[in-house]
Coordinates of N, CA and C in Angstrom, one line a residue:
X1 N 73.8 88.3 107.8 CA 72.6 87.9 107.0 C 73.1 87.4 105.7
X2 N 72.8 86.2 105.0 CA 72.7 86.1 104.0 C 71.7 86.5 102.3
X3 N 72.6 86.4 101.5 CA 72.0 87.9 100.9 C 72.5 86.8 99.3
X4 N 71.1 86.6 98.9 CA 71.2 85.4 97.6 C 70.4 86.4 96.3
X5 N 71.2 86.2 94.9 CA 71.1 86.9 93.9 C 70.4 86.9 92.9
X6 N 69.7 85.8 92.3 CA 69.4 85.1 91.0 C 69.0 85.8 90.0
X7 N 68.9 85.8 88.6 CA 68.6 86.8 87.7 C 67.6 85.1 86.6
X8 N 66.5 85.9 86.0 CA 65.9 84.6 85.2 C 65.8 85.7 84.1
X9 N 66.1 85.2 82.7 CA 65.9 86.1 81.8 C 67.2 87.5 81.7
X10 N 68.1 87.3 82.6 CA 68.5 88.5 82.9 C 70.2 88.4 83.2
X11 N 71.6 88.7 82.7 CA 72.4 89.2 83.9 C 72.4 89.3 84.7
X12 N 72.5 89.3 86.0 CA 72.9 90.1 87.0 C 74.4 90.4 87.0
X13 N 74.5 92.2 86.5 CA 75.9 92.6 86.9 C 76.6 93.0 88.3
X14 N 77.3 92.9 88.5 CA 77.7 93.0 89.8 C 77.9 94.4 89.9
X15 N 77.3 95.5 89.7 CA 76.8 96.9 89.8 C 75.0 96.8 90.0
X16 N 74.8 95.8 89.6 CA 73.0 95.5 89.8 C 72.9 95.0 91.8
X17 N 74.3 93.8 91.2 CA 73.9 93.2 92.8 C 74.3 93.8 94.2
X18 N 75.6 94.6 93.8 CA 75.9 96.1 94.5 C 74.9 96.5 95.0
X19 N 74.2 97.4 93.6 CA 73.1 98.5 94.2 C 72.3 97.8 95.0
X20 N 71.5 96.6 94.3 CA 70.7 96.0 95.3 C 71.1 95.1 96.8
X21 N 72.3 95.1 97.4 CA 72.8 95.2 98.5 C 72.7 96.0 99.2
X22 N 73.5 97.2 98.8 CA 73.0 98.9 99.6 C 72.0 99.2 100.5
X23 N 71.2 99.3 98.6 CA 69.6 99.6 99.5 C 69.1 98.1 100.6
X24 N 69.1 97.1 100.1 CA 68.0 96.2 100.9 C 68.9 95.5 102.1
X25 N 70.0 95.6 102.5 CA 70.5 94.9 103.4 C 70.4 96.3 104.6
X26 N 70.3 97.3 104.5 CA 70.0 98.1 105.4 C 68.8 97.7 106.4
X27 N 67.7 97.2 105.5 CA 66.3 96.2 105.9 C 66.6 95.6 107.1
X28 N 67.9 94.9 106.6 CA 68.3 93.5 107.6 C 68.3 93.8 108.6
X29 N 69.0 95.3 108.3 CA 69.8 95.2 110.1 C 68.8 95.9 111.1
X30 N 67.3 96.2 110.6 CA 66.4 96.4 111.2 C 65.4 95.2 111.6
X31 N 66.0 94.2 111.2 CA 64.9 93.2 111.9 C 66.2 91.7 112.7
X32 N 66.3 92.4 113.5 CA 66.9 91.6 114.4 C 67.3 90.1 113.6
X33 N 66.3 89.5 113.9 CA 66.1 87.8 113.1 C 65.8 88.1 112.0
X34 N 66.3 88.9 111.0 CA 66.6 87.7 109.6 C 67.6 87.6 109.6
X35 N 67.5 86.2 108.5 CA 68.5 85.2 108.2 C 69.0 85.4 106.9
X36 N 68.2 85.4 106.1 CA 68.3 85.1 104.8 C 67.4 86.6 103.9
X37 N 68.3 86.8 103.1 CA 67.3 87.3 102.0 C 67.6 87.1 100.4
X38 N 66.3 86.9 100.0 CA 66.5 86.3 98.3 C 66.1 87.5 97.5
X39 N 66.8 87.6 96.8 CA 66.4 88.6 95.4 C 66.7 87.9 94.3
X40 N 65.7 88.2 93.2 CA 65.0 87.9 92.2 C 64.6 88.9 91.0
X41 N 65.8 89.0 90.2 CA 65.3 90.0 88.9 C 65.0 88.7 88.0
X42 N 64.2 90.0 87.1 CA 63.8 88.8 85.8 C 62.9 90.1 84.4
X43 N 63.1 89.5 83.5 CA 62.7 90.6 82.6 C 61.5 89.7 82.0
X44 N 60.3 90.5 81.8 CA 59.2 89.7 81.1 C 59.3 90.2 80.1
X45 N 58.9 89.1 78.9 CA 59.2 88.5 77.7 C 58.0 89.3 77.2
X46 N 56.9 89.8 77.5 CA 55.8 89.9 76.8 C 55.7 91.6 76.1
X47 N 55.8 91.6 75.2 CA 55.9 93.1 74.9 C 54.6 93.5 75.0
X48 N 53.4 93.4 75.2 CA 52.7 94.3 75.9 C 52.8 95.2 77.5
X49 N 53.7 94.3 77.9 CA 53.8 94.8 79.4 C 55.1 95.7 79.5
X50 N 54.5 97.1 79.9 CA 55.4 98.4 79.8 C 56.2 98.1 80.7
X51 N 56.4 97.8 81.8 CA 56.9 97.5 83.3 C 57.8 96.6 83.6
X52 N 58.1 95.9 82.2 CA 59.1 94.7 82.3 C 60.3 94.4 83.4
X53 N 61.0 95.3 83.6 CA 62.0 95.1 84.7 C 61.5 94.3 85.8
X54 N 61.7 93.2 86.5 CA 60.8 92.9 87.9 C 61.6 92.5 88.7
X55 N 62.0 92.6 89.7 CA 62.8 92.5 90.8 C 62.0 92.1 92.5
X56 N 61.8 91.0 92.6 CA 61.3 90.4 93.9 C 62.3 89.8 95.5
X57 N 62.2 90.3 96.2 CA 62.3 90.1 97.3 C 61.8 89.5 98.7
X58 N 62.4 88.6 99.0 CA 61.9 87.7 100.1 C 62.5 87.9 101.5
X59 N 62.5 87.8 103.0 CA 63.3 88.2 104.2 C 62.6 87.2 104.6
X60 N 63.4 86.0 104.9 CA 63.3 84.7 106.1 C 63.6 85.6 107.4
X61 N 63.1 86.0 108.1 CA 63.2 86.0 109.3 C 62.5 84.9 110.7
X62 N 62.8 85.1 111.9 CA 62.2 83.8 113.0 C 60.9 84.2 113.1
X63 N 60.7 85.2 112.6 CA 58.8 84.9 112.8 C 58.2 85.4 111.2
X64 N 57.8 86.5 111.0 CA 57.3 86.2 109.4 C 57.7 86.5 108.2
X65 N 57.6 86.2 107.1 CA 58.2 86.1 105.7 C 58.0 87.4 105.2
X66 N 58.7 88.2 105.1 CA 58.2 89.7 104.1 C 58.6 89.7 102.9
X67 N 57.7 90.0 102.3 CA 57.9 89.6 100.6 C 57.3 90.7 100.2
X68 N 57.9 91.2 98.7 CA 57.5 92.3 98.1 C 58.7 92.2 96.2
X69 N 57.7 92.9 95.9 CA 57.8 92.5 94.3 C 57.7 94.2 93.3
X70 N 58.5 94.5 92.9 CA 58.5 95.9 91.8 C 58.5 95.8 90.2
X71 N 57.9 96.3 90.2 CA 58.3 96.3 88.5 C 58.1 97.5 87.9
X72 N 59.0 97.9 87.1 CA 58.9 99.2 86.1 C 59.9 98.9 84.8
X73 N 60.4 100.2 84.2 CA 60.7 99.9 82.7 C 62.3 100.2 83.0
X74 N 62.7 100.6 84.2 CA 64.5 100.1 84.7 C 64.5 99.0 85.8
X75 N 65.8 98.6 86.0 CA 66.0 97.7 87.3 C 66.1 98.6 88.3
X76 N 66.8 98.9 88.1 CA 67.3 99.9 89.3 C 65.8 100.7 90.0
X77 N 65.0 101.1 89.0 CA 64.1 101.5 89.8 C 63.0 100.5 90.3
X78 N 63.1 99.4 89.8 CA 62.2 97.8 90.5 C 62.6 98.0 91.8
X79 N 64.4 97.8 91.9 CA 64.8 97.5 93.2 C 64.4 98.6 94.0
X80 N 64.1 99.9 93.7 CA 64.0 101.2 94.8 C 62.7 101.1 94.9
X81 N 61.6 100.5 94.3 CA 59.7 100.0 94.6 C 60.5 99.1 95.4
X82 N 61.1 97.7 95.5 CA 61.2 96.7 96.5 C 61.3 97.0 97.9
X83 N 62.6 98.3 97.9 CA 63.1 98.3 99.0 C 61.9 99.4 99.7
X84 N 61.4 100.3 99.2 CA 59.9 101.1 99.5 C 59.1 100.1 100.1
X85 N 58.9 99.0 99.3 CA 58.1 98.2 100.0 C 58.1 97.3 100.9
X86 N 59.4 96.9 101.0 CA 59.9 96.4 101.8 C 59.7 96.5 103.3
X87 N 60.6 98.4 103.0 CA 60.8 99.4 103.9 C 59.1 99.4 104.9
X88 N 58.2 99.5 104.3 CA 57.3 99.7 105.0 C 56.5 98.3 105.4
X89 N 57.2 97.2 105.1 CA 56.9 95.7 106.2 C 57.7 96.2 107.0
X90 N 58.2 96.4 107.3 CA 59.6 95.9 108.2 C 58.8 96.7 110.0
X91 N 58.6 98.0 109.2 CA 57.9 99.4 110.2 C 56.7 99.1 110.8
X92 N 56.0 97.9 109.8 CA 54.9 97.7 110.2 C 55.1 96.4 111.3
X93 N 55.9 95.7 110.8 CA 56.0 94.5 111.7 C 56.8 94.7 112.9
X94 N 58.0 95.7 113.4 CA 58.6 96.0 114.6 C 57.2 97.0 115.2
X95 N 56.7 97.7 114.6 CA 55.4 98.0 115.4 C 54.4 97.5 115.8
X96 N 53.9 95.9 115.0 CA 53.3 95.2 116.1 C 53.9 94.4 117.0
X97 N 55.1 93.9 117.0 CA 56.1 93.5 118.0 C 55.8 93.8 119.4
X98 N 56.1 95.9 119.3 CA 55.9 96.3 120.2 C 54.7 96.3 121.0
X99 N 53.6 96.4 120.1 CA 52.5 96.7 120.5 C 51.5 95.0 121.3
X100 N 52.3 94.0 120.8 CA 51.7 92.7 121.3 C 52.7 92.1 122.7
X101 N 52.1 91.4 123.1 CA 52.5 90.4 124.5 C 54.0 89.9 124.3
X102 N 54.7 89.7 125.6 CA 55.9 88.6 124.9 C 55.7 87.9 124.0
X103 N 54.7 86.5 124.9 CA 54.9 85.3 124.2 C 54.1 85.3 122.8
X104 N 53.2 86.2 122.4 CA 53.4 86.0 120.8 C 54.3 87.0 120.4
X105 N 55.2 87.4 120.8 CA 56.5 88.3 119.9 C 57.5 86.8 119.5
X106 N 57.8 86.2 120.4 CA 58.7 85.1 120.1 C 58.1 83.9 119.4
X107 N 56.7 83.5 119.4 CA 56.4 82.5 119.0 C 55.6 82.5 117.4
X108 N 56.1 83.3 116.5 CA 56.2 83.0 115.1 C 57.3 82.3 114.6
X109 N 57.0 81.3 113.9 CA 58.1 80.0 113.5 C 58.8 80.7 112.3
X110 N 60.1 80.2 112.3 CA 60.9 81.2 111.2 C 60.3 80.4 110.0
X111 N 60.0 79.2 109.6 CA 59.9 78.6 108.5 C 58.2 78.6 107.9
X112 N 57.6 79.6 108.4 CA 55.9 79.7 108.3 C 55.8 80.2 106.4
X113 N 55.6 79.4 105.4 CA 55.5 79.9 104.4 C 54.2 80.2 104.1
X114 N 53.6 80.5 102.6 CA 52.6 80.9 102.0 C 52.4 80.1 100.9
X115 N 51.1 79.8 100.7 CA 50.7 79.1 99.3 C 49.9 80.2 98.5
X116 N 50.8 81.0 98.1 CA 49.6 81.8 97.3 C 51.1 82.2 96.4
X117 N 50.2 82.6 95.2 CA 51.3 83.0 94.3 C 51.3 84.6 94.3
X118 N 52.7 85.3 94.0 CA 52.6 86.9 93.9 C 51.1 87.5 93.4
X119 N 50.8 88.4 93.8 CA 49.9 89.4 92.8 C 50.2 90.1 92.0
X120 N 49.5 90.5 90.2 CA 50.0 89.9 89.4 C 50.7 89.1 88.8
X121 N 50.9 88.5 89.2 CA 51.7 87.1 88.5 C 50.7 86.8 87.1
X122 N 50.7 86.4 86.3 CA 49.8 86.2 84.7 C 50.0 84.7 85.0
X123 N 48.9 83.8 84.5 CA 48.7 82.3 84.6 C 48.3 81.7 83.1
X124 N 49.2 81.1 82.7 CA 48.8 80.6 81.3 C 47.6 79.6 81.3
X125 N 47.1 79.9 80.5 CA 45.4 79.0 80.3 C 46.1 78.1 79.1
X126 N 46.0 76.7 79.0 CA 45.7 76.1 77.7 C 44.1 75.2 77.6
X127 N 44.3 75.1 76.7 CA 42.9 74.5 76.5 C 42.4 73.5 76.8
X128 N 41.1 73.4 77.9 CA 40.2 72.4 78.2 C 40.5 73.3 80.0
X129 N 40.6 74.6 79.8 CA 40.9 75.6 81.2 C 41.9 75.7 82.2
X130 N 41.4 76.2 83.2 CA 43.0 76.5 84.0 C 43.6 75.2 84.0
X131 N 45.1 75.9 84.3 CA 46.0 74.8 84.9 C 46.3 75.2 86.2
X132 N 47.2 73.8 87.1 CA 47.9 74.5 88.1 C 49.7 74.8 87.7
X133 N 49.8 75.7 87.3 CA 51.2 76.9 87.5 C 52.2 76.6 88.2
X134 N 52.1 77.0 89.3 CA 52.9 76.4 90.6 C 52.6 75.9 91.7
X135 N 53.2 75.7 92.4 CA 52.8 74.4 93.4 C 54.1 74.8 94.4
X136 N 53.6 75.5 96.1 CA 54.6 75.6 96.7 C 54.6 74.5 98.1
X137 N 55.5 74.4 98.3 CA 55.3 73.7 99.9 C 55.6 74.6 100.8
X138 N 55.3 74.3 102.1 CA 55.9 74.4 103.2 C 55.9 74.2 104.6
X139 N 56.1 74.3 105.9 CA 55.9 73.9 106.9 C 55.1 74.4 107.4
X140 N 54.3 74.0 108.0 CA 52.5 74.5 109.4 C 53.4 74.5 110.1
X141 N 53.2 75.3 111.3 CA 53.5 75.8 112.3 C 52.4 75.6 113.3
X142 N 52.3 75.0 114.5 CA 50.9 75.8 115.1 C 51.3 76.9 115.4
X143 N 50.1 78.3 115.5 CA 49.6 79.9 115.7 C 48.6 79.9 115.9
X144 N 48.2 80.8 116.7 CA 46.9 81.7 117.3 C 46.6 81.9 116.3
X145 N 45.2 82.7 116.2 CA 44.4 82.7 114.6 C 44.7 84.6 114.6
X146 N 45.2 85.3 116.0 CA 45.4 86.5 115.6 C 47.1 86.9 115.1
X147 N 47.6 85.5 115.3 CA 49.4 85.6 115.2 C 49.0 85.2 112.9
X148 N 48.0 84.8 112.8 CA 48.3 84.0 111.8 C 47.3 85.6 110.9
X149 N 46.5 86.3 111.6 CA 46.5 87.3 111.0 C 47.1 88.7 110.6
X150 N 48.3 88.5 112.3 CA 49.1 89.3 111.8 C 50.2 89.1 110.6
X151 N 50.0 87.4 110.2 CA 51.4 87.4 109.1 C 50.6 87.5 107.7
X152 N 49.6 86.8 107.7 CA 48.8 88.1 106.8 C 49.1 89.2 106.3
X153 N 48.7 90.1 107.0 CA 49.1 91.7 107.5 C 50.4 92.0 106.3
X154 N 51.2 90.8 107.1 CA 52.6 91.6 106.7 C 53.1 90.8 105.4
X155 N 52.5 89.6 105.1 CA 52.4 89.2 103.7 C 52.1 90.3 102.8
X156 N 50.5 90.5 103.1 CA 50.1 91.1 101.7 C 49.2 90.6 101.0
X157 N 48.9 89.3 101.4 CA 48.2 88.3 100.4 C 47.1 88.2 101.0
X158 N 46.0 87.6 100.0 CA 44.5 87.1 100.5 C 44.0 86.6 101.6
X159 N 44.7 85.6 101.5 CA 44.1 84.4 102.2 C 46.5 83.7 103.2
X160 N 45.8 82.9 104.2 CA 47.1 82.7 104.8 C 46.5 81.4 105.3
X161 N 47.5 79.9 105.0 CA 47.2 78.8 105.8 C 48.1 78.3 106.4
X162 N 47.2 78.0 108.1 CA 48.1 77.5 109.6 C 47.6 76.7 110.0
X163 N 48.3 76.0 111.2 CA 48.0 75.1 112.2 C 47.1 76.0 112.9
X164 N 45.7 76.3 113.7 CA 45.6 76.9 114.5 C 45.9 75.8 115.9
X165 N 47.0 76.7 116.9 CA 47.1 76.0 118.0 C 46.1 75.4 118.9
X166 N 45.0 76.2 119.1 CA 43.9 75.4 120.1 C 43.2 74.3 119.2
X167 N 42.9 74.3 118.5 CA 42.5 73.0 117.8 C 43.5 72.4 117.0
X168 N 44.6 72.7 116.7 CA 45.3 71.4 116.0 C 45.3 71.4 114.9
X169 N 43.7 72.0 114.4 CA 43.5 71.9 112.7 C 44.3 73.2 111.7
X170 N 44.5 72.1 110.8 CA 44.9 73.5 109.6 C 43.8 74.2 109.1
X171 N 43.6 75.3 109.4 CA 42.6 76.5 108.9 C 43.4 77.1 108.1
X172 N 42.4 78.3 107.5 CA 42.9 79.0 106.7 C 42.2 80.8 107.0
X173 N 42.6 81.7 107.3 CA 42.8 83.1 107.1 C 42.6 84.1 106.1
X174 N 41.2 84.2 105.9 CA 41.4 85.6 104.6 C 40.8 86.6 104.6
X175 N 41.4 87.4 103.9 CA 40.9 89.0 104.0 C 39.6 89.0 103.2
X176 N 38.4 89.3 103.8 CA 37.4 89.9 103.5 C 37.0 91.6 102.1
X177 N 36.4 91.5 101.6 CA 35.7 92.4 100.7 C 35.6 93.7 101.8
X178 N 34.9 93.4 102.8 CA 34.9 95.0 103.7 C 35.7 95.3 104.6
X179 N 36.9 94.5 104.5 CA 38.3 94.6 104.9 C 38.5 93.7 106.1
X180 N 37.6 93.2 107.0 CA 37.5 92.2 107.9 C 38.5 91.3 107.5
X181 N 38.2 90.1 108.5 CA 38.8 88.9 108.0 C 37.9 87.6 108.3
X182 N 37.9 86.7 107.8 CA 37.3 85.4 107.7 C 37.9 84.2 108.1
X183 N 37.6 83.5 108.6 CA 38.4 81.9 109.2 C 37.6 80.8 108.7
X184 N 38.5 80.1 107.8 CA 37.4 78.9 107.7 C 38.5 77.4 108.6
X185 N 37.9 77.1 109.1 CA 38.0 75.8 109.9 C 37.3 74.7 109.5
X186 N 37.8 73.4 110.0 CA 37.4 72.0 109.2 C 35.7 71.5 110.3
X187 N 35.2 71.0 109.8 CA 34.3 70.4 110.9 C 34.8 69.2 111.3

């Protein structure tokens, strides 16, 4: 597996990138197909925010993206919320594996991204109101609308947008107020 480092605002000592190897490549070797994992320290600038340390983590694997993000007032303890949280995509997603049919175990596309930005993330307002911040791309996939709930699931995020395979159209996926989920499709 590949195992990428970057620090913004920050060092990365190679006792940081150590530790954060140890713990999170253990992750790896529990999901068969990943490829890739990205880590991301970064220290926020804002002195009201006690929790500054932030350390985020991404796992490209062939079917869904596990992402997870820590922050507290050390690194080292960011990286030990990452791999916690990590730890518990990983359990959750080899458990629906088992629990679903072949052909949706194999048919999540390794390159299925997300347009949503982290939770908490802070959005600078200038005046005359929002802006847009970031701007992600990425590849549609066609998925079943329960394959595209399960990456959902293992995201973490709101809302999730796919190809749905029986229609062709890009829909979109989101978690409901009473915990449900919602589909909105194009007419």
């Amino acid at each position: 597996m590949q195992f990428q480092v970057k620090g913004r605002n920050i060092d990365v000592t190679e006792a940081l990138r150590s530790y954060a190897e140890e713990k999170l490549l253990k992750l790896g070797k529990n999901l068969n197909s990943a490829s890739t994992m990205e880590l991301e320290f970064f220290v926020e600038k804002n002195p009201s925010i006690a929790d500054n340390q932030v350390a985020e983590a991404t796992i490209f694997t062939k079917g869904p993206v596990l992402r997870a993000k820590g922050a507290s007032g050390d690194m080292y303890a960011s990286i030990d919320l990452v791999a916690d949280k990590l730890g518990r995509q990983v359990k959750k997603y080899r458990s629906k594996l088992v629990s679903h049919d072949a052909h949706v175990r194999g048919s999540l596309p390794p390159d299925v991204g997300v347009a949503t930005a982290f939770a908490g993330e802070e959005e600078e307002e200038e005046e005359g109101g929002p802006q847009i911040v970031k701007t992600k791309q990425f590849l549609i996939k066609p998925m079943s609308v329960e394959e595209a709930a399960l990456q959902l699931e293992l995201i973490g995020h709101e809302f999730f947008v796919f190809q749905n395979a029986d229609s062709n159209d890009t829909n979109v996926i989101y978690r409901r107020r009473d915990g449900n989920y919602g589909l909105i499709e194009p007419k």
